[in-house]
XYZ file of C-alpha atoms in Angstrom:
374
model
C 77.700 131.529 169.691
C 77.107 135.103 171.961
C 74.667 137.173 169.971
C 74.470 141.058 170.617
C 71.002 142.584 171.842
C 70.228 143.275 168.520
C 70.890 139.799 166.609
C 68.842 141.423 163.222
C 71.343 140.409 161.103
C 72.120 137.043 162.334
C 68.209 136.328 161.080
C 68.708 138.213 157.452
C 71.425 135.395 157.279
C 69.926 133.158 158.467
C 67.002 133.643 156.516
C 69.668 133.678 153.634
C 70.330 130.140 154.390
C 66.561 128.600 154.854
C 66.991 129.570 151.241
C 69.506 126.961 150.757
C 68.973 123.975 153.371
C 65.168 123.869 153.020
C 64.793 126.124 149.204
C 67.285 124.372 147.515
C 68.210 127.598 145.863
C 69.837 130.919 146.331
C 73.545 132.442 146.860
C 75.458 133.317 150.451
C 78.979 134.246 150.922
C 81.130 134.359 153.802
C 84.088 135.599 154.625
C 86.563 135.122 156.803
C 88.726 137.139 156.992
C 92.007 137.381 159.603
C 96.099 137.045 160.312
C 98.131 133.801 159.766
C 95.331 131.997 161.057
C 92.922 132.420 158.051
C 96.074 132.342 155.562
C 97.534 129.112 155.905
C 93.745 127.810 155.845
C 93.410 125.204 158.245
C 90.322 126.701 159.943
C 88.913 128.510 157.278
C 89.164 125.008 155.378
C 87.294 123.584 157.878
C 84.148 125.409 158.573
C 84.389 125.622 154.571
C 83.751 122.085 154.554
C 81.450 121.754 156.606
C 79.356 123.932 155.801
C 79.248 122.396 151.951
C 77.643 119.884 153.285
C 74.704 121.764 153.292
C 75.022 122.340 149.934
C 74.383 118.268 149.453
C 73.756 118.088 145.845
C 74.534 122.235 144.266
C 78.533 122.954 143.052
C 79.375 126.289 144.385
C 82.195 127.749 143.249
C 85.623 127.327 145.989
C 85.861 131.425 146.917
C 88.557 133.691 146.255
C 91.916 132.226 145.995
C 95.540 134.068 146.334
C 99.189 132.083 145.337
C 101.012 132.278 147.901
C 103.490 130.240 146.752
C 104.649 132.838 144.385
C 105.152 135.200 147.563
C 107.248 132.567 148.881
C 105.233 132.825 151.926
C 103.487 129.288 152.477
C 99.929 128.385 150.536
C 97.118 126.566 152.090
C 97.475 122.591 151.029
C 94.125 122.014 149.872
C 95.100 124.118 146.493
C 98.813 123.394 145.166
C 100.711 126.415 142.574
C 103.135 126.391 140.446
C 105.005 129.415 139.451
C 107.817 130.827 135.855
C 109.612 133.556 136.771
C 111.128 136.622 138.885
C 109.047 138.192 140.905
C 108.108 140.486 143.499
C 105.547 140.623 146.344
C 103.375 143.074 148.448
C 101.133 142.378 151.620
C 99.282 144.796 154.043
C 101.713 144.751 156.473
C 105.013 146.006 154.426
C 105.801 148.509 156.073
C 106.061 150.782 152.327
C 103.892 149.577 149.745
C 105.159 149.853 146.208
C 101.653 147.857 145.465
C 98.248 148.635 145.063
C 96.245 146.048 146.490
C 92.634 145.047 147.394
C 90.996 142.469 149.350
C 93.307 139.893 148.859
C 95.764 142.500 151.299
C 98.462 140.489 149.142
C 100.251 140.889 146.214
C 102.236 139.860 143.151
C 104.266 141.482 140.893
C 106.152 140.434 137.846
C 107.881 142.032 134.221
C 108.745 138.560 133.393
C 108.648 137.583 129.550
C 107.818 133.484 131.112
C 105.959 134.775 134.262
C 103.162 132.237 135.143
C 100.807 130.888 137.446
C 99.122 127.886 137.279
C 96.963 126.625 140.270
C 94.898 123.187 140.311
C 92.100 123.621 143.510
C 91.628 119.965 143.766
C 94.887 118.760 143.768
C 94.535 115.103 146.494
C 90.826 115.516 145.334
C 89.690 112.698 143.418
C 86.639 113.775 143.473
C 87.551 117.355 141.735
C 84.944 119.270 143.994
C 85.831 122.720 143.437
C 84.412 123.315 139.291
C 84.393 126.650 137.684
C 83.364 127.822 134.920
C 84.308 131.118 134.716
C 87.671 132.548 136.115
C 88.212 136.176 137.319
C 91.561 137.711 137.549
C 91.357 140.343 140.363
C 94.894 142.470 139.105
C 96.141 144.836 136.644
C 98.743 145.928 133.718
C 101.601 149.114 134.491
C 100.372 151.421 131.269
C 98.218 148.565 130.303
C 101.347 147.055 127.758
C 100.891 143.461 129.527
C 98.388 140.901 128.254
C 97.267 137.870 131.052
C 96.117 134.827 128.586
C 94.675 131.661 129.595
C 97.074 128.948 128.321
C 94.424 126.168 127.636
C 97.285 124.137 125.704
C 101.112 124.827 124.169
C 99.087 125.957 121.414
C 95.789 127.659 122.864
C 94.870 130.194 125.158
C 92.159 131.721 125.807
C 91.496 136.116 126.253
C 89.513 137.669 129.589
C 86.967 140.832 128.901
C 89.080 143.609 131.460
C 86.812 145.785 133.457
C 88.224 148.567 134.872
C 85.985 149.562 137.179
C 87.153 146.234 139.004
C 90.230 145.807 137.666
C 89.763 142.352 136.585
C 89.732 140.564 134.269
C 87.227 137.793 133.261
C 87.647 134.632 131.700
C 84.486 132.210 130.240
C 85.982 128.503 130.441
C 85.119 126.393 127.619
C 84.243 123.928 129.934
C 84.630 123.115 133.693
C 86.864 122.912 134.686
C 89.183 123.057 138.062
C 92.449 124.031 137.409
C 94.290 126.519 135.154
C 97.193 128.129 133.601
C 98.052 132.335 133.454
C 100.517 133.664 131.021
C 102.370 137.595 130.881
C 101.691 138.511 127.511
C 104.118 141.607 126.741
C 103.400 144.045 124.217
C 106.040 145.184 123.520
C 109.575 144.525 124.279
C 110.234 147.278 127.084
C 108.767 144.290 129.711
C 106.274 146.247 131.838
C 105.208 144.880 135.394
C 101.653 142.956 135.838
C 100.111 142.526 139.085
C 98.181 139.883 140.661
C 95.465 140.608 143.818
C 93.843 137.007 143.469
C 91.924 135.062 141.564
C 88.113 133.998 141.752
C 86.573 130.997 140.227
C 82.856 131.472 139.124
C 80.239 128.818 138.642
C 76.398 129.768 138.321
C 75.039 127.181 140.683
C 73.724 128.020 144.500
C 74.698 126.878 147.197
C 76.671 128.352 150.310
C 80.534 129.768 148.611
C 83.452 130.024 152.071
C 86.020 133.398 150.535
C 89.142 133.044 152.899
C 91.220 135.848 153.153
C 94.076 135.990 155.839
C 98.315 137.956 155.621
C 100.900 136.466 157.932
C 101.149 138.900 161.085
C 97.623 141.540 159.635
C 96.224 143.414 162.349
C 93.110 145.704 161.848
C 94.685 148.562 160.450
C 96.798 145.815 157.728
C 93.469 145.513 155.675
C 93.059 149.420 156.551
C 95.352 149.897 154.047
C 94.536 148.425 151.921
C 92.979 151.231 149.504
C 91.212 148.733 146.877
C 89.639 146.694 149.440
C 85.573 147.997 149.632
C 86.314 146.910 145.298
C 87.165 144.471 145.107
C 84.717 143.129 148.171
C 82.061 144.305 145.668
C 82.863 141.022 143.776
C 81.932 138.726 146.470
C 79.094 140.593 148.188
C 79.349 139.292 151.307
C 77.008 137.884 153.555
C 77.679 137.101 156.488
C 81.545 138.190 158.041
C 83.258 136.512 160.638
C 86.546 138.309 161.749
C 89.100 136.835 162.709
C 91.277 139.676 162.887
C 93.044 140.676 167.019
C 95.787 138.641 167.531
C 98.191 139.872 166.315
C 96.929 143.699 167.147
C 97.130 142.953 170.481
C 100.166 140.747 170.381
C 101.990 143.936 172.148
C 102.580 145.260 175.453
C 101.033 149.196 174.313
C 98.142 147.308 173.698
C 95.059 149.935 173.098
C 91.306 148.239 173.355
C 89.588 151.347 172.632
C 92.114 151.505 169.761
C 91.675 147.627 168.218
C 87.369 149.047 168.342
C 87.771 152.764 166.723
C 89.975 150.296 163.614
C 87.498 147.227 163.460
C 84.805 150.272 163.281
C 86.169 151.662 160.138
C 86.995 148.450 158.568
C 82.994 147.981 158.886
C 82.051 150.938 157.486
C 84.066 149.696 154.037
C 82.086 146.357 154.040
C 78.944 148.157 154.853
C 79.266 150.175 151.821
C 78.873 147.482 150.034
C 76.969 145.216 151.393
C 74.377 147.670 154.000
C 73.399 144.014 155.375
C 76.009 141.887 156.083
C 76.099 139.665 159.321
C 78.857 139.462 161.776
C 79.879 137.054 163.959
C 84.117 138.221 165.889
C 85.679 135.040 166.709
C 87.770 136.497 170.053
C 91.533 135.870 169.911
C 92.180 132.726 171.364
C 94.714 132.668 174.298
C 98.833 133.667 173.736
C 102.122 133.510 175.129
C 104.510 136.326 175.010
C 108.332 134.584 173.722
C 110.148 136.629 176.565
C 113.425 135.069 175.041
C 115.030 131.872 173.973
C 112.529 128.904 175.037
C 110.851 131.566 177.823
C 107.991 132.686 177.516
C 105.336 135.227 179.153
C 101.374 134.383 178.803
C 99.283 137.302 176.770
C 97.173 139.322 179.219
C 95.647 140.988 177.254
C 93.746 138.279 175.756
C 91.567 139.451 178.358
C 91.397 143.256 176.988
C 90.755 141.718 173.691
C 87.745 139.117 174.515
C 86.157 142.543 176.131
C 86.605 144.139 173.690
C 84.643 141.646 170.419
C 81.522 141.643 172.637
C 81.955 145.250 172.343
C 81.971 145.103 168.539
C 79.669 142.746 168.761
C 77.053 144.265 170.651
C 78.061 147.872 168.350
C 77.600 146.856 165.582
C 75.017 144.000 165.640
C 76.920 140.623 165.443
C 77.605 137.725 167.297
C 80.467 136.147 169.380
C 82.360 132.884 168.991
C 84.583 133.670 172.692
C 87.345 130.843 171.336
C 89.458 133.075 174.116
C 86.915 131.381 176.765
C 85.944 127.391 175.112
C 89.809 126.909 175.181
C 90.340 127.267 178.701
C 90.623 130.866 179.390
C 94.084 132.732 180.821
C 97.038 130.039 180.020
C 95.384 127.641 178.548
C 97.971 127.092 175.938
C 99.731 125.970 177.323
C 97.011 122.791 177.734
C 96.575 122.600 173.883
C 99.610 122.294 173.334
C 100.585 119.552 175.665
C 97.385 117.893 173.685
C 99.389 118.191 170.788
C 96.210 120.675 169.481
C 98.657 123.217 169.331
C 102.597 124.983 168.785
C 105.497 125.396 170.904
C 105.330 128.413 169.388
C 102.407 129.204 171.878
C 99.931 131.582 169.207
C 99.375 129.150 166.599
C 98.067 124.817 166.328
C 98.520 122.726 165.214
C 96.086 120.680 161.872
C 94.576 118.391 164.535
C 93.650 121.807 166.481
C 93.075 123.986 163.919
C 90.421 121.254 162.413
C 88.947 121.110 165.950
C 88.460 124.974 165.944
C 87.137 124.505 163.110
C 84.081 122.187 163.495
C 83.904 123.680 167.334
C 83.159 127.088 165.134
C 80.642 124.821 162.341
C 78.572 123.818 165.034
C 78.113 126.534 167.051
C 76.967 128.885 164.555
C 74.461 125.389 163.092
C 73.109 125.564 166.419
C 72.835 128.895 166.583
C 70.820 129.087 162.860
C 68.386 126.821 164.175
C 67.771 128.052 166.944
C 67.820 131.721 165.816
C 69.273 133.124 168.042
């Protein structure tokens, strides 16, 4: 981890970590935001699990989630989603947006009277680590004619309290749980739409809460298109933001590093409007290749320009840099990772083992920086 000349914000974040590690109190919110590297949630979840080890007996909540399966795209394997009914979706990478997007950068909408979404936070964990006693549904109904209700069993339902300022519904669970099912009750026979932007399972436990937000193909401008980004961000007020956006910005031949830095500046302004003292860590792009035709790839030299841009961003915004590009071995190193079964054949993404390794290395760098108080 390379801190900038002014690392006061990182120090403030480390002081908050002290409250948890040393004093066993306080709550810290971390937000990891990116594209497909984060949507798959292998990298980010590895960091989440490592940071959760600092919580010890404090059983904090899982962090914000989105039901990607409903949008017919890859869902993280660490939580399971089932659904019924017909749904449409919108992503912040789409040319035309017919839904309002918020912090998650993706939404699903339905008019189907049988529509429902079920989420299971611990599909393979017998310890049921992730529990919550409150659930916030981020979403909105067309003209208020649809009511989202939690289905407790075949005959019992739970109504939430609607908050117009955050456009969300808050449910107090009858007891701690690790799963939920939400149904969408039409108030008349005209079949109005309801749009879901995400879910926030919560509890009152102190500790580190690790939120991850990613959309396949997303660039920095993709998140700038989310008109309700600030409104939703206010629900978590991050103490640290880990930026992993950039691989898609630098994928084209006409990559402008100055525009890249400018767009990041605009996104950071939105975050600082909600969390003025938020700390930032920039993860440089991994080395990658462009596909020029079937079976033929060309090294993407924009990785060098993007790497330098991330260092400028860290200096300008009082953040730190985790130089994944250099750690991998620099230009053309992705081919070596592929040969070691740590990267996929597309020469952009990592394998599950590769992401786990990257997550462990990032966590170790963060903790070493914390212990040194860089």
